[in-house]
Coordinates of C-alpha atoms in Angstrom, one line a residue:
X1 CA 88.8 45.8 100.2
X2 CA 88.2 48.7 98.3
X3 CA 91.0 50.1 95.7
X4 CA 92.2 52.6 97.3
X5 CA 93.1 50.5 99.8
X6 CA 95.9 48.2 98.1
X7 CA 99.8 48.6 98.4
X8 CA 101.4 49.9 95.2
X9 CA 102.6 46.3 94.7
X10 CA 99.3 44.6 95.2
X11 CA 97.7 47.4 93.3
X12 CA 99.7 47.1 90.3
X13 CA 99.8 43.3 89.5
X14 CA 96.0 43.4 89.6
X15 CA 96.2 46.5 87.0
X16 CA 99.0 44.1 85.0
X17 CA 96.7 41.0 85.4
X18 CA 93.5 43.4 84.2
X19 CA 91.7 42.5 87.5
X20 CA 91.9 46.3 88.6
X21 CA 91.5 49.1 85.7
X22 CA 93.7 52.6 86.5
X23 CA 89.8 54.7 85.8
X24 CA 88.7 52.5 88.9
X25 CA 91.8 52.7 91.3
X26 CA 91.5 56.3 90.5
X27 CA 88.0 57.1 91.2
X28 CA 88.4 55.0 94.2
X29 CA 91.4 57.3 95.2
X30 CA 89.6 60.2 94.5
X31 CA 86.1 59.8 95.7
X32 CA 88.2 58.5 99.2
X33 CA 90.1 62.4 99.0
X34 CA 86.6 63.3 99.1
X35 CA 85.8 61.4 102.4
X36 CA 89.0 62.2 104.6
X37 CA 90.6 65.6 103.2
X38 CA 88.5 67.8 104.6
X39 CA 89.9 67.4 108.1
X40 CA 93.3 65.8 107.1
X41 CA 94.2 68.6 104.9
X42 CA 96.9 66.6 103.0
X43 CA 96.9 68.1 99.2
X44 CA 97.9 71.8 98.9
X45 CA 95.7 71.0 95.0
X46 CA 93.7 68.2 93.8
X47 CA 94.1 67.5 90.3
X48 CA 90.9 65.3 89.8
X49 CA 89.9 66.6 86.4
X50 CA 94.0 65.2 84.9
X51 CA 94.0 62.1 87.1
X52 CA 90.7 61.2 85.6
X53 CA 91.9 61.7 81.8
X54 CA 95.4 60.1 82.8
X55 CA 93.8 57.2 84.1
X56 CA 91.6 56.5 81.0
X57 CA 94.8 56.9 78.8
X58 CA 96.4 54.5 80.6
X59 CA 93.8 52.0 80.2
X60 CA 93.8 52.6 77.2
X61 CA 97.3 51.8 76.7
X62 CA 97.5 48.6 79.1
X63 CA 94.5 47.3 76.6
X64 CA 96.1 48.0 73.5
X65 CA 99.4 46.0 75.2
X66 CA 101.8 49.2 76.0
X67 CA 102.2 48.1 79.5
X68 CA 104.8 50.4 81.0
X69 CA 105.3 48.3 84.1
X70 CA 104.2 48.8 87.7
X71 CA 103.8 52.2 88.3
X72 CA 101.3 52.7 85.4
X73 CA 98.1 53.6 86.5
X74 CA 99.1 54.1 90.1
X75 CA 98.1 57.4 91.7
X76 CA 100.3 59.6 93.6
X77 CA 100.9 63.1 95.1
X78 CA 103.8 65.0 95.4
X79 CA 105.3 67.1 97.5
X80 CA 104.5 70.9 97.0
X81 CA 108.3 71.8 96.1
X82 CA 108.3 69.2 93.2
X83 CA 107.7 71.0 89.7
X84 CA 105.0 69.6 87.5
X85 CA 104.4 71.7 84.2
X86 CA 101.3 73.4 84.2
X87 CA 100.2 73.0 87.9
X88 CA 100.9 75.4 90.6
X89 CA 104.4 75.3 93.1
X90 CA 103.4 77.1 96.1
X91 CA 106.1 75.6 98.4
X92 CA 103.0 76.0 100.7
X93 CA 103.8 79.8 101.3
X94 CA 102.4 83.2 100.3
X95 CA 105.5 83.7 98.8
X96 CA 105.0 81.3 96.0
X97 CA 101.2 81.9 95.7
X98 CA 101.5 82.6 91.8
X99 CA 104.0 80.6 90.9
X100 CA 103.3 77.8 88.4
X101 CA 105.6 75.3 87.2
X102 CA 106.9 75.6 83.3
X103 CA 108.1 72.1 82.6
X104 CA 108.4 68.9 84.5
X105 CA 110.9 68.1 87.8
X106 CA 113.6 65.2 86.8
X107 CA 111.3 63.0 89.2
X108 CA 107.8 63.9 88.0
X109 CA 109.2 63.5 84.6
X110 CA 110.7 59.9 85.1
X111 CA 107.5 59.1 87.0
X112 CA 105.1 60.4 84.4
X113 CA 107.1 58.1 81.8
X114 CA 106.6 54.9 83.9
X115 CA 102.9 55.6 83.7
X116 CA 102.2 56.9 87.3
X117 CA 99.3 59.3 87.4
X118 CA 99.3 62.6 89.4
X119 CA 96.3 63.0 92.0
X120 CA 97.8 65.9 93.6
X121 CA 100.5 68.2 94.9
X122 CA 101.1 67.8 98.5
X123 CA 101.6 70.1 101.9
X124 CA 104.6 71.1 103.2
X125 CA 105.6 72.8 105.9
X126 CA 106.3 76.0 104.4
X127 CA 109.6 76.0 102.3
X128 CA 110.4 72.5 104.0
X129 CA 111.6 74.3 106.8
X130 CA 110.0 72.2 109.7
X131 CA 109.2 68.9 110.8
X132 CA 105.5 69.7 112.0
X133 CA 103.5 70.8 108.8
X134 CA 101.1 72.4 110.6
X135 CA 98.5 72.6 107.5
X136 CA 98.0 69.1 108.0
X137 CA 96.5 66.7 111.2
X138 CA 98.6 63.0 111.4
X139 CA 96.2 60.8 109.4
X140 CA 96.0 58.2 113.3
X141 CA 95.0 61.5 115.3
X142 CA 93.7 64.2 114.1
X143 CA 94.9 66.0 117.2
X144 CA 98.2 65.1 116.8
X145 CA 101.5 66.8 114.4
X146 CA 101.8 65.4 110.9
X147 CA 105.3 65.3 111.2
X148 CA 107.3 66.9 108.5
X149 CA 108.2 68.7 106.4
X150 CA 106.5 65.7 103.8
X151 CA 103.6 66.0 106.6
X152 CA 101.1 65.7 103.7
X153 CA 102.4 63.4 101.6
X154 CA 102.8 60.8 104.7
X155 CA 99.3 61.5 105.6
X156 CA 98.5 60.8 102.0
X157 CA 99.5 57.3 102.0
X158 CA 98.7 56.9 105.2
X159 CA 95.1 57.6 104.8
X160 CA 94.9 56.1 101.2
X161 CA 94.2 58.9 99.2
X162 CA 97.5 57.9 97.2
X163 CA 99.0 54.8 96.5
X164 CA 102.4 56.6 97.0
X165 CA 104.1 59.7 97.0
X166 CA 107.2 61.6 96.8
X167 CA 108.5 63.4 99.8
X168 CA 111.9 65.7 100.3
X169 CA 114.4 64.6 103.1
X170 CA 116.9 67.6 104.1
X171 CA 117.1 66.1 107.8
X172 CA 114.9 63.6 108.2
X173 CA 111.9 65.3 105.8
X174 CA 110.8 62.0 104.8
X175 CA 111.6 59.7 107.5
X176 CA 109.9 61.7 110.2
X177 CA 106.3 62.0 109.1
X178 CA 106.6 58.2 107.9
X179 CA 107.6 57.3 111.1
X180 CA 104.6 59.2 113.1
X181 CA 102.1 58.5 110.2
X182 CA 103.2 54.3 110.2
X183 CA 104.4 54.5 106.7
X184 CA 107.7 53.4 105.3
X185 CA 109.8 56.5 104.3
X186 CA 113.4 56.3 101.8
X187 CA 116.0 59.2 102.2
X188 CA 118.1 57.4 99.3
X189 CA 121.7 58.0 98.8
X190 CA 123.2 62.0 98.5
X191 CA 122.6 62.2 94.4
X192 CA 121.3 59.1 94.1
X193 CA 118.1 60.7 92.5
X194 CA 118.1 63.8 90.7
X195 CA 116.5 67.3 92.1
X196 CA 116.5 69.1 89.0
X197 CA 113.3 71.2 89.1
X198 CA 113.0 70.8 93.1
X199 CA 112.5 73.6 95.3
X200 CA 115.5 73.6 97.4
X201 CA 115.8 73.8 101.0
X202 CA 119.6 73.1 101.7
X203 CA 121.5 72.2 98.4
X204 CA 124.4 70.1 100.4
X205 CA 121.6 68.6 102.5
X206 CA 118.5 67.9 100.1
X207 CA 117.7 64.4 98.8
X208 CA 113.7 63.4 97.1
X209 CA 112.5 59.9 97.8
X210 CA 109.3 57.6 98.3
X211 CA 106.9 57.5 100.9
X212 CA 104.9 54.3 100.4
X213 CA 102.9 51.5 102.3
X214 CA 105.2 48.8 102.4
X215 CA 108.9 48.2 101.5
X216 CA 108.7 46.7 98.2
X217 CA 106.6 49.6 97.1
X218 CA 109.6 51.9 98.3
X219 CA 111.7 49.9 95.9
X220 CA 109.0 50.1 92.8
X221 CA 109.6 53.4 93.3
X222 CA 112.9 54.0 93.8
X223 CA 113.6 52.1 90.4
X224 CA 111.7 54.9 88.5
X225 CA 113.5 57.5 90.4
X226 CA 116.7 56.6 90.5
X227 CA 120.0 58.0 87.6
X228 CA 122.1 60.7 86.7
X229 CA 120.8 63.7 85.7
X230 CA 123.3 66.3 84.5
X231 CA 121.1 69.2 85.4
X232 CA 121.6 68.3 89.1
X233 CA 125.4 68.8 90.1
X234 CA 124.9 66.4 92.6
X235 CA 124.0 63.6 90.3
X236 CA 125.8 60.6 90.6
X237 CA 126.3 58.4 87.6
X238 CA 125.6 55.4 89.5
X239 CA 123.1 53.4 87.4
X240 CA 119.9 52.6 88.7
X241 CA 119.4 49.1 89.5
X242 CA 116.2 47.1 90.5
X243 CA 116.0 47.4 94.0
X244 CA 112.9 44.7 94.6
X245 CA 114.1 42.8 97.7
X246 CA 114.1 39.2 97.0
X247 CA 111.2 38.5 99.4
X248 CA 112.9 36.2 101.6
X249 CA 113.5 36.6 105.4
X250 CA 116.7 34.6 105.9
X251 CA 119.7 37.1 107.4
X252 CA 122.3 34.7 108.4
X253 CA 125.6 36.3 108.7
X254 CA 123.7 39.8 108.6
X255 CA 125.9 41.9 110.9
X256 CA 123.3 44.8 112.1
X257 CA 125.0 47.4 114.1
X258 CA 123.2 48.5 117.4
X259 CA 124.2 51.8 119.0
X260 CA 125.6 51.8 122.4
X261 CA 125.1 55.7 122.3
X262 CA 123.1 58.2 120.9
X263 CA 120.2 56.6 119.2
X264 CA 118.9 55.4 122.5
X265 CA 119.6 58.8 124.5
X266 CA 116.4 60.9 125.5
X267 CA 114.2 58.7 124.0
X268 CA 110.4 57.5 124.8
X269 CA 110.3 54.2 126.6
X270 CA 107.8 52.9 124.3
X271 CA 109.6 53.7 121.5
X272 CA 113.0 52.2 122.5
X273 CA 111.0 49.1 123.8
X274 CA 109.7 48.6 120.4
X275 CA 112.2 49.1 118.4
X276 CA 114.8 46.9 120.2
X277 CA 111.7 44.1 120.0
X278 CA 112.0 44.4 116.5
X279 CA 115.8 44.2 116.6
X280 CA 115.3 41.1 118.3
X281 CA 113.6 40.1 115.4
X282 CA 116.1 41.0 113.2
X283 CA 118.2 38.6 115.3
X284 CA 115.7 35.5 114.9
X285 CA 115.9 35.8 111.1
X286 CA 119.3 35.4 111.4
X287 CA 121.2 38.6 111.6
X288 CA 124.3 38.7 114.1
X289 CA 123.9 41.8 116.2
X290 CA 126.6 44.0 116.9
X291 CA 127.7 47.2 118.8
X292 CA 128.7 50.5 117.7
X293 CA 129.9 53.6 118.5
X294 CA 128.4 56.7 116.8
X295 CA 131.4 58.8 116.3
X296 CA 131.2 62.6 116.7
X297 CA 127.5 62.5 118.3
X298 CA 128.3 66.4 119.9
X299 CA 128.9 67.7 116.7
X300 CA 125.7 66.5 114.7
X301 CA 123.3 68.6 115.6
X302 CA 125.2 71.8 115.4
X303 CA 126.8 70.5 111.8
X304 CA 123.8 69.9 110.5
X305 CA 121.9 73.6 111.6
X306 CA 125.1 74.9 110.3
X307 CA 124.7 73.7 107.1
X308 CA 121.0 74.2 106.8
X309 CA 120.5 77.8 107.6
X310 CA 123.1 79.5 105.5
X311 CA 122.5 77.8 102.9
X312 CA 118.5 77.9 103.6
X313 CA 118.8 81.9 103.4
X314 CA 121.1 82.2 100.7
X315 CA 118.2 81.0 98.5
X316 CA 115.6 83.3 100.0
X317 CA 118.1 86.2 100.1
X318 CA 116.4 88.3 97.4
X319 CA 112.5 87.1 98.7
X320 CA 113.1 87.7 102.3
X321 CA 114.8 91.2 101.6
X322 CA 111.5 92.4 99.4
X323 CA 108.7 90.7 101.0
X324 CA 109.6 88.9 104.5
X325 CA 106.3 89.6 105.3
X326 CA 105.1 86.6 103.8
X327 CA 106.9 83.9 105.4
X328 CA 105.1 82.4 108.2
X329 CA 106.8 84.0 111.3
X330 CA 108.8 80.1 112.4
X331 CA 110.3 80.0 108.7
X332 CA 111.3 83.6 108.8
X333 CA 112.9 84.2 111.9
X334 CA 115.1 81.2 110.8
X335 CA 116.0 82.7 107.5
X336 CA 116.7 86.0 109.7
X337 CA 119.1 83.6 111.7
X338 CA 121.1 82.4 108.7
X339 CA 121.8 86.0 107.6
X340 CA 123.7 86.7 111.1
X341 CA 126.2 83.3 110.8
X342 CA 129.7 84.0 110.5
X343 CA 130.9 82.6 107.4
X344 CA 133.7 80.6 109.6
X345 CA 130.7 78.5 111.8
X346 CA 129.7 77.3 107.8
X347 CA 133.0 76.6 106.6
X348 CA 133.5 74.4 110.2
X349 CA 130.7 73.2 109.6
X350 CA 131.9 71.2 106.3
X351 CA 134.8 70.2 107.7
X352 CA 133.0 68.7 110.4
X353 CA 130.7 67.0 107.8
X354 CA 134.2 65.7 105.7
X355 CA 134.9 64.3 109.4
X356 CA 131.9 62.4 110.1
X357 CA 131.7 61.0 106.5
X358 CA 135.4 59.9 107.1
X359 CA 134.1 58.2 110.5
X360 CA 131.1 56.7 109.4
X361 CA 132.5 55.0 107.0
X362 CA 134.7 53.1 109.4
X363 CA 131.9 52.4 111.4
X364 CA 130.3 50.9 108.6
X365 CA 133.0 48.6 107.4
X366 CA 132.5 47.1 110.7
X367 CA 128.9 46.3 110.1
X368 CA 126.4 46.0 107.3
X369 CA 123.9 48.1 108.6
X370 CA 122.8 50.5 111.6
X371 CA 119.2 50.2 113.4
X372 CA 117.7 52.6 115.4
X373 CA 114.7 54.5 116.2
X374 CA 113.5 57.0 113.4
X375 CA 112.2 59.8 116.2
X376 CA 112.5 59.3 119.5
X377 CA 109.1 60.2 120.2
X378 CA 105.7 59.8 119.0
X379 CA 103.5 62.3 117.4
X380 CA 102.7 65.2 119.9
X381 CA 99.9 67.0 120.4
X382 CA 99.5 69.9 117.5
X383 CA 101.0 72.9 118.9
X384 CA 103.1 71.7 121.5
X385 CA 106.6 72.9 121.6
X386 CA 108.7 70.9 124.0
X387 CA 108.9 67.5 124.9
X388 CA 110.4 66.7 128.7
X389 CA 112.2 63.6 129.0
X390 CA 112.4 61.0 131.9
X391 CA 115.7 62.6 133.3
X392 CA 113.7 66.3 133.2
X393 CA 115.8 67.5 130.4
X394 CA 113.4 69.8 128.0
X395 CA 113.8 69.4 123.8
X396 CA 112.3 71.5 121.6
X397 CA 109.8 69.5 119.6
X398 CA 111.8 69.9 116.3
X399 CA 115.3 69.7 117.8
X400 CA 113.9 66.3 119.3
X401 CA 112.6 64.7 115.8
X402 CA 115.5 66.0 113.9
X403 CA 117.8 64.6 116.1
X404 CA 118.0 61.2 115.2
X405 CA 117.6 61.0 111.8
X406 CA 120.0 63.9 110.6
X407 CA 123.4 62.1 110.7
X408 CA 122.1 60.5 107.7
X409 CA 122.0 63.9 105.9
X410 CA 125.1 65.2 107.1
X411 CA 127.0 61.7 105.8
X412 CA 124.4 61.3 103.0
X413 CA 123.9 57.6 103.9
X414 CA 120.6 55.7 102.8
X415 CA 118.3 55.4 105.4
X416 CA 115.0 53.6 105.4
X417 CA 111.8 54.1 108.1
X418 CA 109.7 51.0 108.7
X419 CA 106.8 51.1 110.7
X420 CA 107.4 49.4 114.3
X421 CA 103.9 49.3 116.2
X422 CA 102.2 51.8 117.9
X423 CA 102.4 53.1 121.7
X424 CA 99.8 53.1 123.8
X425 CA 97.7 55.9 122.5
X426 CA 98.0 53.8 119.1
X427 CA 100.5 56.3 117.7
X428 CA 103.2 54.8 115.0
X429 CA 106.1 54.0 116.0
X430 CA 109.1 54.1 113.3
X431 CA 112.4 51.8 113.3
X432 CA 115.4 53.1 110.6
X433 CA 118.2 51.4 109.0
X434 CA 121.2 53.0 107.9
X435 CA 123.4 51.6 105.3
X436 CA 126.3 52.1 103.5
X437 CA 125.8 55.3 100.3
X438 CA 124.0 53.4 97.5
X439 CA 123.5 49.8 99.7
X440 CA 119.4 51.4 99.2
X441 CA 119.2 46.9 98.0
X442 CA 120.7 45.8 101.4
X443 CA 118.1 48.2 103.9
X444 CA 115.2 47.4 101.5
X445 CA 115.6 43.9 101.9
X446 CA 116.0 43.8 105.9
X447 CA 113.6 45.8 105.9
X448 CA 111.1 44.1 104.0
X449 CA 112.0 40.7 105.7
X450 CA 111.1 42.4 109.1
X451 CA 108.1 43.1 107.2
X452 CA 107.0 40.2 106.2
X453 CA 107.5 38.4 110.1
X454 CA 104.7 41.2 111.1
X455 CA 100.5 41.7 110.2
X456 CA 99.3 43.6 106.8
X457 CA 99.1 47.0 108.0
X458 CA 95.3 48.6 107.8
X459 CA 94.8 52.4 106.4
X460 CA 95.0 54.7 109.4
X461 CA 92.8 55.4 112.1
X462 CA 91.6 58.8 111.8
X463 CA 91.5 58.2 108.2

């Protein structure tokens, strides 16, 4: 096994037992970003010439005894909205072509201190504002959507050309490309980790979180991230906790919730039929399934656009008035749409959001946790725009993969993608878990134990 190969976890007790040294899991990365980017096209920049000197002064350090702790050494790439000082911000758009970040993000700062070692910034679909990234090809097919917005920085991990990254998750950002790239994705709690010195796409909406190989890399991860930060409003002052599941599998008296509705509707037989196999897992580790009811299911999508776009184009107002000819033409009309909403369809819309927190929350007195599919399809074929369901009915691509994963944007519940199997093209498959706001401990550990009951994943397939 080469290094760029290893989980976060595995990767960083060898660099703590000085088996691995951060110059070698480096080069490794990089000389593999040789191999693969060229038709992946995950990093928007490559910073080889820093990850090279950061990974010599970190073996320096871990040799003179200043071990930081498990994310020092590791390489990772960000997401192309997440400030680093010094290197370039482009949001992935001609609008941000010169702009270059003057001081670090709260994340990239808090990850820098723990020792983790930047490789690279990562695509997005421009502004966030999609769930394709077309920059990018999914690191299984090369054929086949990235998923997105954090399209590149799933097909980063995916493809091993970082141990992990950071993604943004505004309805489903994160979860979506983990799911279609076989990659575990973490949308933590609403201001559970700071955004301070994050390009926004939705301030009421946005969250930042990991994008990692397995579950108790997510939770290496989200240990670093995690704390107030009084630059972000939305801060909580929740302290950050360590998140490491406890590596068992046992889930007796578990009560996982299983949707009678919803979650299930217009979606892919293969992908229902493996998710509800690994539900039945679930249930042989011990965990008592139960049903539930998804409250207000004709209101979520139309909450959650009506949140996003006004908000979405009140941050481009002055950009989109001066130069809207650089916007891609998807991203633009969009930020056109938010400037014709009614102020009343916005101020419905959070009320309906107050509602469906409200309801939620009963629902999830009831139950520990919620499972479901991540996307209710697989990745399609790079510039398709519609899927057609069994029943006829025709979804819009992105309508389809935001679907099912924003609920947990609109409530701002945790919700965690594990990788599921593949269908029979070998395309990932994703499973999520929705918990209560700040049980991030409780998914990671069901998720991990229906982790460990499966095989060690291997590196992609187009990768």
């Amino acid at each position: 096994m080469q290094p760029y190969e290893l989980p976060l976890t595995a990767a960083a007790e060898a660099i703590r037992a000085r088996q691995l040294s951060p110059v070698e899991l480096a080069e490794s990365v990089l000389e593999r970003i040789e191999q693969v980017e060229p038709y992946l096209q995950a990093y928007v920049t490559v910073t080889a010439e820093h990850t090279r000197w950061a990974a010599r002064e970190a073996a320096n350090d871990i040799a003179a005894g200043r071990y930081r702790g498990p994310l020092h050494g590791i390489p990772m790439g960000l997401k192309d909205l997440i400030d680093v000082a010094g290197v370039a911000t482009s949001a992935s758009s001609r609008v941000r072509a010169d702009h270059r970040a003057q001081a670090d993000s709260a994340v990239a700062a808090r990850l820098s201190a723990a020792g983790a070692i930047l490789v690279g910034k990562t695509h997005t679909h421009e502004f966030a504002y999609g769930l394709t990234t077309p920059q990018t090809s999914n690191a299984w097919d090369t054929g086949r959507v990235a998923g997105g917005s954090s399209g590149g920085s799933a097909v980063a991990v995916a493809a091993g050309t970082a141990t992990f990254t950071l993604g943004t998750d505004t309805g489903g950002s994160i979860r979506v490309p983990a799911a279609l790239n076989g990659v575990v994705g973490l949308k933590p709690t609403y201001g559970l980790v700071p955004r301070h010195g994050v390009t926004s796409l939705s301030w009421s909406l946005d969250h930042v979180g990991p994008i990692t190989r397995t579950v108790e890399d997510a939770a290496l991860v989200l240990a670093a991230l995690a704390g107030h930060d009084p630059r972000d409003p939305a801060s909580l002052t929740t302290p950050a906790v360590d998140y490491r599941p406890g590596g068992g599998t046992d889930l007796t008296g578990l009560r996982v919730g299983v949707p009678r509705n919803y979650y299930f509707d217009h979606v892919d037989a293969e992908v229902e039929a493996a998710v509800r196999h690994a539900i039945t897992q679930l249930q042989a580790l011990g965990a008592r399934l139960v049903e539930v009811e998804i409250p207000m299911t004709r209101y979520i999508q139309a909450t959650q656009w009506g949140l996003m776009v006004p908000e979405a184009t009140a941050y481009h107002e002055s950009t989109l008035r001066t130069a809207p000819e650089l916007y891609q033409d998807d991203v633009r009309i969009l930020l056109e749409a938010g400037e014709l909403m009614p102020a009343g369809d916005y101020l419905r819309a959070q009320r309906a959001r107050t509602l469906m927190r409200q309801e939620w929350a009963r629902m999830l007195r009831e139950v520990d946790l919620i499972v479901a599919p991540t996307v209710p399809a697989t990745a399609v074929e790079a510039g398709q725009e519609t899927i057609t369901w069994a029943d006829g009915t025709v979804e819009g691509v992105s309508d389809a993969y935001v679907r099912l994963s924003s609920p947990a944007n609109i409530t701002g519940v945790p919700s965690l993608s594990v990788p599921v199997g593949h269908d029979a093209a070998g395309m990932p498959i994703g499973m999520q878990l929705l918990g209560r706001p700040l049980a991030e401990s409780a998914l990671l550990r069901v998720g991990q134990a229906y982790e460990q009951t499966q095989p060690a994943r291997e590196l992609a397939r187009a990768a």
